[in-house]
Short mmCIF file of C-alpha atoms in Angstrom, two decimals:
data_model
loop_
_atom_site.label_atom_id
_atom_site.label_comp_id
_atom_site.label_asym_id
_atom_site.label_seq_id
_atom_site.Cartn_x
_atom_site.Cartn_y
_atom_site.Cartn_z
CA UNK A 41 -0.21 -18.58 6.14
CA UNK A 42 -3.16 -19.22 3.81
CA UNK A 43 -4.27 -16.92 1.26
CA UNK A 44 -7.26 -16.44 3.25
CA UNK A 45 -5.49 -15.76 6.50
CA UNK A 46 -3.57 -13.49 4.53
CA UNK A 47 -6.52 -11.40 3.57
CA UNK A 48 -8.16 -11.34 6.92
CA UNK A 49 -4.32 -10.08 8.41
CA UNK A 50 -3.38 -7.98 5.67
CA UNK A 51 -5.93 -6.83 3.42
CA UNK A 52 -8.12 -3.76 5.58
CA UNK A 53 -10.01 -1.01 5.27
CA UNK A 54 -7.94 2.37 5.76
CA UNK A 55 -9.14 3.69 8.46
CA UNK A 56 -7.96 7.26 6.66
CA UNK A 57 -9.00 7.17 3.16
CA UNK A 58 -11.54 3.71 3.98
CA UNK A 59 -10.16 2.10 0.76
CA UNK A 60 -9.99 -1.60 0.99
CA UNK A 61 -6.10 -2.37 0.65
CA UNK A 62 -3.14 -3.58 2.11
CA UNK A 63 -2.48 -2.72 5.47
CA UNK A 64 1.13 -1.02 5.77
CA UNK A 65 0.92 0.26 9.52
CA UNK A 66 -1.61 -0.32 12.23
CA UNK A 67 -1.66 3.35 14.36
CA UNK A 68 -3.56 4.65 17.22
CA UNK A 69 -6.46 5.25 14.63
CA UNK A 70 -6.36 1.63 13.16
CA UNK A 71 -4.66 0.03 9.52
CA UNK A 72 -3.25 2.68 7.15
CA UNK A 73 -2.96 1.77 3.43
CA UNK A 74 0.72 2.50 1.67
CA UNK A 75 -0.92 5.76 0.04
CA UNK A 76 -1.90 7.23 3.64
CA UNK A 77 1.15 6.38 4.88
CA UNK A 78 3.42 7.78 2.33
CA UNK A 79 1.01 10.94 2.67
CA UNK A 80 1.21 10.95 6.59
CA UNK A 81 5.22 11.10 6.10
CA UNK A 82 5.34 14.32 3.80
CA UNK A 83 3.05 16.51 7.14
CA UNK A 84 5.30 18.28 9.06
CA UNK A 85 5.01 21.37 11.58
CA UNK A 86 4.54 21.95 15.25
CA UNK A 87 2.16 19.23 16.77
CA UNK A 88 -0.34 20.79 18.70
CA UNK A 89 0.27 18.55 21.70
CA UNK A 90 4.00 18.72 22.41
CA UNK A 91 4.34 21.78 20.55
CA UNK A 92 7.53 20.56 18.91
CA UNK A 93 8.14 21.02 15.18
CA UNK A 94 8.61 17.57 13.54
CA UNK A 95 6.71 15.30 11.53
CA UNK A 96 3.16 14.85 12.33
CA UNK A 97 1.97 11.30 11.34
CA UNK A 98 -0.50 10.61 13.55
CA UNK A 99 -4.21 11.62 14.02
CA UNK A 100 -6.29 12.98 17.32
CA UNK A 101 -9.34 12.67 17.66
CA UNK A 102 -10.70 15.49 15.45
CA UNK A 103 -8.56 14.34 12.60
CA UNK A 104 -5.55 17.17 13.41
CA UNK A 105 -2.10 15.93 12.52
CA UNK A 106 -0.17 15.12 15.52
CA UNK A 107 3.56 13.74 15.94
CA UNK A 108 4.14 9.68 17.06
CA UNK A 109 4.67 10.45 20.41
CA UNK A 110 1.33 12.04 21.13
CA UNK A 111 -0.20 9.81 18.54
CA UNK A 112 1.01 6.52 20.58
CA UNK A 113 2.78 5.24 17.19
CA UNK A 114 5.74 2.67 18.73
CA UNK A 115 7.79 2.70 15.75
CA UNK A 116 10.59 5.81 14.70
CA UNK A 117 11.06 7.37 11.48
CA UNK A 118 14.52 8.71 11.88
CA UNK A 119 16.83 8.01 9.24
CA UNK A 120 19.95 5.67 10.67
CA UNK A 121 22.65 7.86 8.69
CA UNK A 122 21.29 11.91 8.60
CA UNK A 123 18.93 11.81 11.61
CA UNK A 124 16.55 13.03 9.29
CA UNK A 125 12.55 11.93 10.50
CA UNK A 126 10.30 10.94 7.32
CA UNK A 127 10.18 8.33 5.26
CA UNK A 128 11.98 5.88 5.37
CA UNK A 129 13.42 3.55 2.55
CA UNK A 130 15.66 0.41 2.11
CA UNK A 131 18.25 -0.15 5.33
CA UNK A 132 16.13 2.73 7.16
CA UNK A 133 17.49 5.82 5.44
CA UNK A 134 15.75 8.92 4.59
CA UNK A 135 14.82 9.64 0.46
CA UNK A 136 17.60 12.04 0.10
CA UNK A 137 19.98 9.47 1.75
CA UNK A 138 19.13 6.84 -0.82
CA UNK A 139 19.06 9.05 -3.07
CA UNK A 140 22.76 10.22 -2.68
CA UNK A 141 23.81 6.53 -2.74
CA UNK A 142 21.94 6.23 -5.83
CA UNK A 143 23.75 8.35 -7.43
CA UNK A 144 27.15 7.67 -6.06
CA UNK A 145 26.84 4.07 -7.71
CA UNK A 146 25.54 5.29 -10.97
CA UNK A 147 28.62 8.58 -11.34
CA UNK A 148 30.91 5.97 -9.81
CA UNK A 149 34.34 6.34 -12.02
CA UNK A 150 35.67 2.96 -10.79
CA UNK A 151 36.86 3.97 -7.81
CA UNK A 152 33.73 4.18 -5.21
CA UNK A 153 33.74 7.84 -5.59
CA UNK A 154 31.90 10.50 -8.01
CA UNK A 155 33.75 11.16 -10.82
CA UNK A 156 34.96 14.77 -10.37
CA UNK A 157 33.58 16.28 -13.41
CA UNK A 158 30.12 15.45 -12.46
CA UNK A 159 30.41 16.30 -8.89
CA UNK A 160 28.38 19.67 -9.17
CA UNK A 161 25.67 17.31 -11.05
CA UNK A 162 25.76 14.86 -8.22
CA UNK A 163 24.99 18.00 -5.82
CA UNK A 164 22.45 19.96 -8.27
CA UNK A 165 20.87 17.11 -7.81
CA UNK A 166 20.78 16.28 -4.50
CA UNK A 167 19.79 19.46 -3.39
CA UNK A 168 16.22 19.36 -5.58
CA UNK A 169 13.19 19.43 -3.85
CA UNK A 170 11.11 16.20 -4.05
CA UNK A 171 14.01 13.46 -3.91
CA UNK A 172 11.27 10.76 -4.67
CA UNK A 173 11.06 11.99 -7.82
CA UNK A 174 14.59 11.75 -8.42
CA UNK A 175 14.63 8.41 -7.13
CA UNK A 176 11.55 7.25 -10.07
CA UNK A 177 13.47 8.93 -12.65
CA UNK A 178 17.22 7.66 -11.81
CA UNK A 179 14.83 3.95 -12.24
CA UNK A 180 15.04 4.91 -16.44
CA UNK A 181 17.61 2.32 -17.67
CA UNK A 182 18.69 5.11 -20.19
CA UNK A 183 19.04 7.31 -17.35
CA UNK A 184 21.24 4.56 -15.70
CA UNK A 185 22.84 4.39 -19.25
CA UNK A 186 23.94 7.87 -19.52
CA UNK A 187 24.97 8.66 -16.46
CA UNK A 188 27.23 5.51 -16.23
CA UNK A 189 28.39 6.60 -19.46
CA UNK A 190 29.25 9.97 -18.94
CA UNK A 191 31.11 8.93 -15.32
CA UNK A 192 33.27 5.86 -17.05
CA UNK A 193 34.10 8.21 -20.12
CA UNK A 194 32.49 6.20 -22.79
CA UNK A 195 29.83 8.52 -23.61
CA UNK A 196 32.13 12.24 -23.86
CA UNK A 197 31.25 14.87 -21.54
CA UNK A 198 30.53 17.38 -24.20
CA UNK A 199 27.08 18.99 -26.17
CA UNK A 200 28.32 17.11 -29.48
CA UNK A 201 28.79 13.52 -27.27
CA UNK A 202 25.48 13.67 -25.85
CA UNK A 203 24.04 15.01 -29.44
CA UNK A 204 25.21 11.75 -30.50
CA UNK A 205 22.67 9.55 -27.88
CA UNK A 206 18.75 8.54 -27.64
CA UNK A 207 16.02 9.10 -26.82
CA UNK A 208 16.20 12.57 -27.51
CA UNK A 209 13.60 13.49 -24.71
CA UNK A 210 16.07 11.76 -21.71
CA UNK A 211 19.03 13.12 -23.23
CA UNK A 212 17.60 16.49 -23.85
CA UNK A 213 16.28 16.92 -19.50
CA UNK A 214 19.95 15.35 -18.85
CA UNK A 215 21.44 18.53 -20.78
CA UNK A 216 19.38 20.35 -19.12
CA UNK A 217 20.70 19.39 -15.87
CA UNK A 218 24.56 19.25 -16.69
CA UNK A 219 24.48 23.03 -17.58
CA UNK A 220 22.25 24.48 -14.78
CA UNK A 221 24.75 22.64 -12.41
CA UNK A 222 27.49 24.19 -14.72
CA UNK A 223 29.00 20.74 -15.86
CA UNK A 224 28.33 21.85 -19.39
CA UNK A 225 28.19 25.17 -20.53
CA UNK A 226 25.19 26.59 -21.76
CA UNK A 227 23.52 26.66 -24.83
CA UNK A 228 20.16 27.15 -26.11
CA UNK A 229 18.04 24.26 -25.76
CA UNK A 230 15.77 25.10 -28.59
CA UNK A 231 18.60 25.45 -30.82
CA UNK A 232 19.90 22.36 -29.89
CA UNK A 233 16.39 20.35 -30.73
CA UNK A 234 16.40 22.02 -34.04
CA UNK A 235 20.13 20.56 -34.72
CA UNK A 236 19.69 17.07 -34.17
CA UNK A 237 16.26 17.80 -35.94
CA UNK A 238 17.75 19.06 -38.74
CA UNK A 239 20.32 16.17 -38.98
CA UNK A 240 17.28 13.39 -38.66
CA UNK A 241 15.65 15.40 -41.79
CA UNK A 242 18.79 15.69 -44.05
CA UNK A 243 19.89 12.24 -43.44
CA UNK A 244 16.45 11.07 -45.35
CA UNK A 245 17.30 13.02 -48.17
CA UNK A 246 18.59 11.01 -51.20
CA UNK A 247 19.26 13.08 -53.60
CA UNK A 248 22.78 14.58 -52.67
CA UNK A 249 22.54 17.66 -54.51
CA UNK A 250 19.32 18.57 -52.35
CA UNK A 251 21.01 17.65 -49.47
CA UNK A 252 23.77 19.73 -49.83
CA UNK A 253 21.49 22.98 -51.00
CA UNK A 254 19.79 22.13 -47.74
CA UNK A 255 22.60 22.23 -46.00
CA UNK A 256 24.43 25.14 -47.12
CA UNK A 257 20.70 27.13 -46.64
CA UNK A 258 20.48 25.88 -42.63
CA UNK A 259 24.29 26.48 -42.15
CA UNK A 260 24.98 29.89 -43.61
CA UNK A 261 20.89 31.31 -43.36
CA UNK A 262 19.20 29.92 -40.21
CA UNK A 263 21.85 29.03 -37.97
CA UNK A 264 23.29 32.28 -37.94
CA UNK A 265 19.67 33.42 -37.34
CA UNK A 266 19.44 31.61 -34.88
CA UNK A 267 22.46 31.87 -32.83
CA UNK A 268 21.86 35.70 -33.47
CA UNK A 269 18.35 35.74 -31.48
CA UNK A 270 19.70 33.12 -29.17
CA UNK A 271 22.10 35.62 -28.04
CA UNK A 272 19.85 38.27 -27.11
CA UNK A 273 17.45 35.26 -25.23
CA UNK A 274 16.59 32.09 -25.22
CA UNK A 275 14.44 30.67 -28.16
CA UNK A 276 10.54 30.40 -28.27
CA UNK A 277 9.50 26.62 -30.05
CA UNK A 278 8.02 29.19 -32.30
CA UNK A 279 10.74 30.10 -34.07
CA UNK A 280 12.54 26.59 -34.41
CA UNK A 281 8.68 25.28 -35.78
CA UNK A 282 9.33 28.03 -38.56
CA UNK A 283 12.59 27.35 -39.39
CA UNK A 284 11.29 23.43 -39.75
CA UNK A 285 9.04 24.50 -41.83
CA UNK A 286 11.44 26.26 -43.75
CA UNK A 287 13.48 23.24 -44.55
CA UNK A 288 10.57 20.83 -44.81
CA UNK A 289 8.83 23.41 -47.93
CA UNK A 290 12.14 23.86 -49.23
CA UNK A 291 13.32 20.05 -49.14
CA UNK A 292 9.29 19.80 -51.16
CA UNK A 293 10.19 21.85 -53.70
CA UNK A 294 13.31 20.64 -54.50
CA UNK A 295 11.53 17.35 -55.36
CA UNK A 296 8.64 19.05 -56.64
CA UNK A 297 10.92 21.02 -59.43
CA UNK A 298 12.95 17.40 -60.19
CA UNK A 299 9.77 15.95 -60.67
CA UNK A 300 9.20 18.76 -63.28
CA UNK A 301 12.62 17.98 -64.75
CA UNK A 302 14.16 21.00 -63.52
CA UNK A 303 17.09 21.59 -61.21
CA UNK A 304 17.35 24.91 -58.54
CA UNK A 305 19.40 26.58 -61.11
CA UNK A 306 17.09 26.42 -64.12
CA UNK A 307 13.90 27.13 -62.16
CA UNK A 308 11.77 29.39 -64.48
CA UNK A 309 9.44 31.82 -63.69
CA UNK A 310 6.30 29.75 -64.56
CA UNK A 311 7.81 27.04 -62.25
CA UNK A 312 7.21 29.29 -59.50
CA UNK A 313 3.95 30.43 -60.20
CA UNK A 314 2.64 26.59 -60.23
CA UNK A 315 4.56 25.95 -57.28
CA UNK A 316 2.07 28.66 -55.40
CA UNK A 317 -0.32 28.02 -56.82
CA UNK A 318 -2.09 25.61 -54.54
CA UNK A 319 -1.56 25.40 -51.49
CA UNK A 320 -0.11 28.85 -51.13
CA UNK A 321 -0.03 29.17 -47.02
CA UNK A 322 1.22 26.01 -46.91
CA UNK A 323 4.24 26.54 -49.33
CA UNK A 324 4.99 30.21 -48.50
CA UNK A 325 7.61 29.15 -46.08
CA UNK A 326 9.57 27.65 -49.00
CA UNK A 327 10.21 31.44 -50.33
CA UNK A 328 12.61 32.15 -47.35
CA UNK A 329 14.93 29.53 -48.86
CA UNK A 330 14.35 30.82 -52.51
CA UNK A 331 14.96 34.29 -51.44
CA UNK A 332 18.10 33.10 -50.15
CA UNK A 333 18.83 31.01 -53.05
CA UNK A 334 18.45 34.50 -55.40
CA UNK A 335 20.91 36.41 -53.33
CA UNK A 336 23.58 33.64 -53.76
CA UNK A 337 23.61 32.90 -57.23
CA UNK A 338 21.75 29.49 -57.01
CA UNK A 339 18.82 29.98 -58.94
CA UNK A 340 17.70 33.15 -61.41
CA UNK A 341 16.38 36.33 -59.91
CA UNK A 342 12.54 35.61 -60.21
CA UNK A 343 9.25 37.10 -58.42
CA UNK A 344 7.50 35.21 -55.88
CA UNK A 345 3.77 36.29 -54.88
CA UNK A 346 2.83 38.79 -52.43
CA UNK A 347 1.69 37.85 -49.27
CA UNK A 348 -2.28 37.15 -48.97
CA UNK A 349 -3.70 38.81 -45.86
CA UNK A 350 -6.84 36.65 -45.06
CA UNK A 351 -7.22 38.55 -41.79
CA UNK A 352 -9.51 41.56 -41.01
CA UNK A 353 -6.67 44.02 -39.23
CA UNK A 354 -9.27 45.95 -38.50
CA UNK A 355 -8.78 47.66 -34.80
CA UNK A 356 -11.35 46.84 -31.65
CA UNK A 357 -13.40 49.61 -31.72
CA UNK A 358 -12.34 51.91 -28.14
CA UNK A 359 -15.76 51.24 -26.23
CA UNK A 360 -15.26 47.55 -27.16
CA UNK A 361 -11.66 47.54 -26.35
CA UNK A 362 -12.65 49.05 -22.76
CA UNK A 363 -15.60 46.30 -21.88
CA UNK A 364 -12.62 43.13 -22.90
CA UNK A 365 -10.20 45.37 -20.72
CA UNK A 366 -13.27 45.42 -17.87
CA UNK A 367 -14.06 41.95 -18.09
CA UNK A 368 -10.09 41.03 -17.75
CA UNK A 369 -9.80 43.10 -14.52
CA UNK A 370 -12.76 42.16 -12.80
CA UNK A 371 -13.50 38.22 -13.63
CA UNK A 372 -12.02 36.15 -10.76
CA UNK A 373 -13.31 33.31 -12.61
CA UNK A 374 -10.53 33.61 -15.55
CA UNK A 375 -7.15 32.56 -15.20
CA UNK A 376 -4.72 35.34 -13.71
CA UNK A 377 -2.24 34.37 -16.27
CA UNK A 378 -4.49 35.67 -18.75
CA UNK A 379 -5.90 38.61 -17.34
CA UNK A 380 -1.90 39.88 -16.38
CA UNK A 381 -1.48 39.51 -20.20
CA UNK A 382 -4.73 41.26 -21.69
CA UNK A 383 -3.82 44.29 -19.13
CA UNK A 384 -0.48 44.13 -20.87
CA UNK A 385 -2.15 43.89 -24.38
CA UNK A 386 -4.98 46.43 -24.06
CA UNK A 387 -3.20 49.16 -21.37
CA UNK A 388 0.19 49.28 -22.72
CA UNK A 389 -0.02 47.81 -26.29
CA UNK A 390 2.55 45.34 -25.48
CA UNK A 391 2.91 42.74 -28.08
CA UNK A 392 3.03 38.86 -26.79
CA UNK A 393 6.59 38.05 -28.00
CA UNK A 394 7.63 40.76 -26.24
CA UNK A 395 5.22 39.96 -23.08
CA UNK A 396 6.42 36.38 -22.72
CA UNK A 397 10.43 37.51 -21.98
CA UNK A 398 9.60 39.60 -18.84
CA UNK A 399 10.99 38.38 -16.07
CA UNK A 400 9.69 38.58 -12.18
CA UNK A 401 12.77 41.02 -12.00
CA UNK A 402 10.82 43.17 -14.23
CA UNK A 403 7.95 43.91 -11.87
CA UNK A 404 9.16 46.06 -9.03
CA UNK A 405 7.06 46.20 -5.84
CA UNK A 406 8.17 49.12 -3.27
CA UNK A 407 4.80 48.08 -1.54
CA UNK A 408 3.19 51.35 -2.57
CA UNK A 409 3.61 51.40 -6.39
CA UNK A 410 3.84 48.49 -8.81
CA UNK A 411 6.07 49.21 -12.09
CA UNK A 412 6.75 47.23 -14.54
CA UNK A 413 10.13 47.16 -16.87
CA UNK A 414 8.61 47.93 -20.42
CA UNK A 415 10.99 50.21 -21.47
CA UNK A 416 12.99 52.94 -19.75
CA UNK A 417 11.48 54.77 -17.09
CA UNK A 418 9.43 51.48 -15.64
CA UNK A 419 6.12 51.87 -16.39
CA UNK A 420 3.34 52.05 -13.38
CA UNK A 421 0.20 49.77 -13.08
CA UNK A 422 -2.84 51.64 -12.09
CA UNK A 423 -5.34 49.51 -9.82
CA UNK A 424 -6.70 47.27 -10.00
CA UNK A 425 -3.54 46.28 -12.08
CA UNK A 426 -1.13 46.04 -9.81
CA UNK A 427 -2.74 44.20 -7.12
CA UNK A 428 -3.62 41.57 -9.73
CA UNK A 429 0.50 41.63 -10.55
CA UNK A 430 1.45 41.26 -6.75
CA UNK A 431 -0.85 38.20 -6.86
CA UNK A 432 0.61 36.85 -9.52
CA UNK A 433 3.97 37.56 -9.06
CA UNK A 434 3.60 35.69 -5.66
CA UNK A 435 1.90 32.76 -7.33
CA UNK A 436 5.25 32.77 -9.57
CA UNK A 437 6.96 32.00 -6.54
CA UNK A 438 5.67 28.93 -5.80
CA UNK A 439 5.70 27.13 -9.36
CA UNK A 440 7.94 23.88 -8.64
CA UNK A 441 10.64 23.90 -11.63
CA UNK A 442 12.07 20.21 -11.90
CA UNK A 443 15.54 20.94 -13.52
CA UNK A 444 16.07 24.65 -13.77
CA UNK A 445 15.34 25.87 -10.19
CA UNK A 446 16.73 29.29 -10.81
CA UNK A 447 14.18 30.36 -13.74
CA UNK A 448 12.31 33.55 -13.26
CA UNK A 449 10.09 34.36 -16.18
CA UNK A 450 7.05 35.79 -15.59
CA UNK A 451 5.20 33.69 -18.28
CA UNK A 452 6.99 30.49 -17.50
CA UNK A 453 6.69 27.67 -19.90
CA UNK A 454 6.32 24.01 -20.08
CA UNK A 455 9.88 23.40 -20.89
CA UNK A 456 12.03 23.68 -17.70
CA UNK A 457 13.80 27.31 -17.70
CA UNK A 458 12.27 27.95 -21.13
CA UNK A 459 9.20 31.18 -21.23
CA UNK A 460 5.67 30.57 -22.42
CA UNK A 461 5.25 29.67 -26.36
CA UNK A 462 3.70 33.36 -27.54
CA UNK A 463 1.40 30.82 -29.56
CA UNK A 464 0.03 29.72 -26.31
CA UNK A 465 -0.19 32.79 -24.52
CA UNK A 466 -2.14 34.20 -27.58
CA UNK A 467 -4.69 30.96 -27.59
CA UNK A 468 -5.11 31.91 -23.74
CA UNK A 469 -6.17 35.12 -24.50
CA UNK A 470 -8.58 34.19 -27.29
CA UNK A 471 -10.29 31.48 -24.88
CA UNK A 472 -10.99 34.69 -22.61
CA UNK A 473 -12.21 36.92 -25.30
CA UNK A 474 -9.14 39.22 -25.93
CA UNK A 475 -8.01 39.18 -29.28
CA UNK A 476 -4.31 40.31 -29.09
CA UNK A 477 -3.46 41.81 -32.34
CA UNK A 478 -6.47 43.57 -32.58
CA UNK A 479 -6.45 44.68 -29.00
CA UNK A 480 -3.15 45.74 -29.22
CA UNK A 481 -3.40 47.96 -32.74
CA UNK A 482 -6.32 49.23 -30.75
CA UNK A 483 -4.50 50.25 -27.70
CA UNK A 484 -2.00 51.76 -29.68
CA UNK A 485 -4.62 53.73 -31.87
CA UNK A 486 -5.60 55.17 -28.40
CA UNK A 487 -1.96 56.17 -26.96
CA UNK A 488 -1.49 58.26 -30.32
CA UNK A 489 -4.51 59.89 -29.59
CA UNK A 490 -3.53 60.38 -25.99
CA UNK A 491 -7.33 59.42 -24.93
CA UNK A 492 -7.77 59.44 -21.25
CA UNK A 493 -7.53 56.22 -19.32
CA UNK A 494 -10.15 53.92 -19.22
CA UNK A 495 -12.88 53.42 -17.20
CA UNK A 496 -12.33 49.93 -15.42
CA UNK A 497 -13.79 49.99 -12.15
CA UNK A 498 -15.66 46.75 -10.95
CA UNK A 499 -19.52 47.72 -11.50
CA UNK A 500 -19.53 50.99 -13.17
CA UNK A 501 -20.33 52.13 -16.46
CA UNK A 502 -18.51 53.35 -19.30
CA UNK A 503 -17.18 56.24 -19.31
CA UNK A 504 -17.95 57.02 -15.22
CA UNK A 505 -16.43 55.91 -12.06
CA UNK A 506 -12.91 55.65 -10.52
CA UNK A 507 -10.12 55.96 -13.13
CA UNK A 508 -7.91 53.39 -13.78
CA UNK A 509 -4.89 56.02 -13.40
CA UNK A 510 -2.88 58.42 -15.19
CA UNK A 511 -3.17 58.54 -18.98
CA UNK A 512 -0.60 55.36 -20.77
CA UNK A 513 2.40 57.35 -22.30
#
């Protein structure tokens, strides 16, 4: 066949989407390009001609989704092993099929079979929603690397044997998915990133005495930090950026000082004066290590500067505090993320880091009252409140979680299983006009005075209308 004859067969408009492309199945409604086909094998539900629940590839004449048989499609898309109808792959199995052979010959041990250990990997896996996806990613030859690794024993099935591998990104989602299926057990991610971080910085250290002041300071100080608020839940990226910084402002004035001719133990007082005195925001991280540095003998007991508060801590005034709270409740237009968080902020006085560990458990719903688990009673959400929770809540739901299918935070974050960064949770309420420490020294201003509740009915005027509920206590 000619590549013109090829064009006239092959190459047609969709008679779906009417893109120009190659032509991957002629149907009752004419050529279908590989993107409406792949589509018309994810619709399933009862076809409205046969009534039978099944897939529904084909089209009637108003467009509806209707299954092969009423749609006059000759071929079958059962898969030859499961039964399963969809999509169908190499050797006519299903995705989840292929998928499970997949991974058989990647965990092989040498025998033809999963290697034990990694069995509950090889069925955490399995069980995911979207196996296509599964299919792209088990495609990454350092995917294929690890896992044939970790099944043949080369690479050891342990936190410190994977610290050991790259990229950090691959090995850090393959962690992830060893200890939800409980092949590892589990630690906190975040502290884990900040470990082989913290390796990657010391390692470009030359001069050995810095090194080792380094890490003593990140040994005996932060990790112990760490592993302390780690214990109580997991880490925000927040507090591993600080402790970074920590390190990095420490590691700069260690080589600031030698530069001066000075060591850590002969620092003098005017050396830390010039250290802060440019740059101080920048450099005031540094003081956690010289603090700690003080208290163990390692340099004399000096003064460091007092904080510089740039920011007006001045409270929202209440009126203006109420028309932010208003706007919130009643914007449909703004995210609902947001406006669960500014009711949080302005009503209860809740501070973000605290906001961003709740939990859907939290919220309880006996489909007359809406309380939330702030403390000890629950607290109740007044309406409009606490239909704007139940929305949310149920939006929560439905949030597709790649490798930790089990996580339930109410602010979810990017990271799989991880909550929202507070940092971005406050820039979301910013970008809707709420700003949270002032809104929230506000509220609290209010709840000493025991004001009444707000006015925040949709359309009326302050200080008339339908109450938002009981007084805050």
């Amino acid at each position: 066949m000619t590549p013109e004859e090829y064009e006239r067969w092959m190459i047609r408009d969709c008679a779906r989407c009417g893109r120009r492309a190659s032509k991957s199945a002629e149907w009752s409604d004419g050529p279908i390009c590989r993107t409406c086909y792949e589509r018309a094998m994810r619709v399933r539900g009862c076809c409205p001609g046969c009534r039978a629940d099944r897939l529904l590839p084909g089209r009637d004449t108003a467009g509806t989704p209707i299954c092969r048989d009423c749609a006059g499609i000759v071929r079958d898309f059962f898969c030859d092993r499961c039964g399963f109808e969809g999509l169908l792959l190499g050797g006519r199995l299903c995705e989840r099929c292929t998928l499970a052979d997949t991974l058989t010959r990647l965990l092989d041990d040498g025998t033809g079979n999963v290697t034990p250990p990694l069995k509950p990997l090889f069925t955490a896996v399995l069980e995911m929603d979207r196996p296509k996806s599964r299919l792209i990613w088990l495609r990454n030859p350092n995917v294929v690397r690890l896992l044939q690794g970790l099944a043949t024993g080369s690479i050891p099935l342990t936190h410190e044997g994977l610290h050991q591998e790259t990229p950090w990104r691959t090995v850090a989602h393959l962690r992830d998915l060893l200890m939800d299926s409980g092949v590892l057990p589990r630690i906190d991610r975040q502290l884990m990133l900040y470990q082989r971080w913290l390796n990657e910085r010391l390692a470009v250290i030359e001069d050995p005495e810095h090194r080792r002041h380094l890490q003593h300071f990140a040994t005996w100080h932060q990790m112990r930090r760490l592993r302390s608020k780690a214990e109580k839940g997991p880490l925000g990226r927040s507090q591993t950026n600080q402790t970074k910084q920590e390190i990095t402002q420490a590691g700069g004035f260690l080589a600031w000082l030698a530069d001066r001719g000075h060591t850590i133990e002969h620092c003098r007082q005017a050396d830390l004066d010039a250290w802060h005195t440019e740059k101080l925001a920048t450099r005031r991280p540094a003081q956690t290590f010289l603090r700690w540095c003080m208290k163990t003998g390692r340099m004399p007991r000096l003064a460091l500067p007092s904080q510089v508060v740039n920011q007006d801590q001045a409270p929202l005034h209440q009126h203006r505090r109420l028309a932010v709270l208003r706007r919130a409740l009643n914007d449909d237009s703004l995210p609902l993320r947001a406006r669960i968080a500014a009711a949080l902020v302005l009503l209860y006085a809740q501070p973000v880091t605290r906001i961003v560990r709740l939990t859907v458990d939290d919220v309880i719903d006996d489909g007359t009252t809406v309380t939330v688990r702030l403390g000890d009673p629950p607290s109740p959400l007044p309406e409009p409140v606490a239909d704007l929770m139940r929305a949310y809540v149920q939006s929560c739901q439905h949030l597709p979680y790649a490798s930790s299918r089990s996580s339930q935070w109410l602010f979810p974050g990017r990271q799989p299983g991880q909550p929202m960064n507070p940092v971005s949770l406050q820039a979301h309420l910013r970008e809707i006009g709420v700003p949270p420490q002032h809104g929230r020294t506000s509220a609290i201003r209010q709840l000493v005075l025991q004001a009444p509740a707000p006015v925040i009915a949709k359309g009326c005027s302050s200080g008339s209308g339908r109450s938002v509920g009981q007084t805050v206590s």
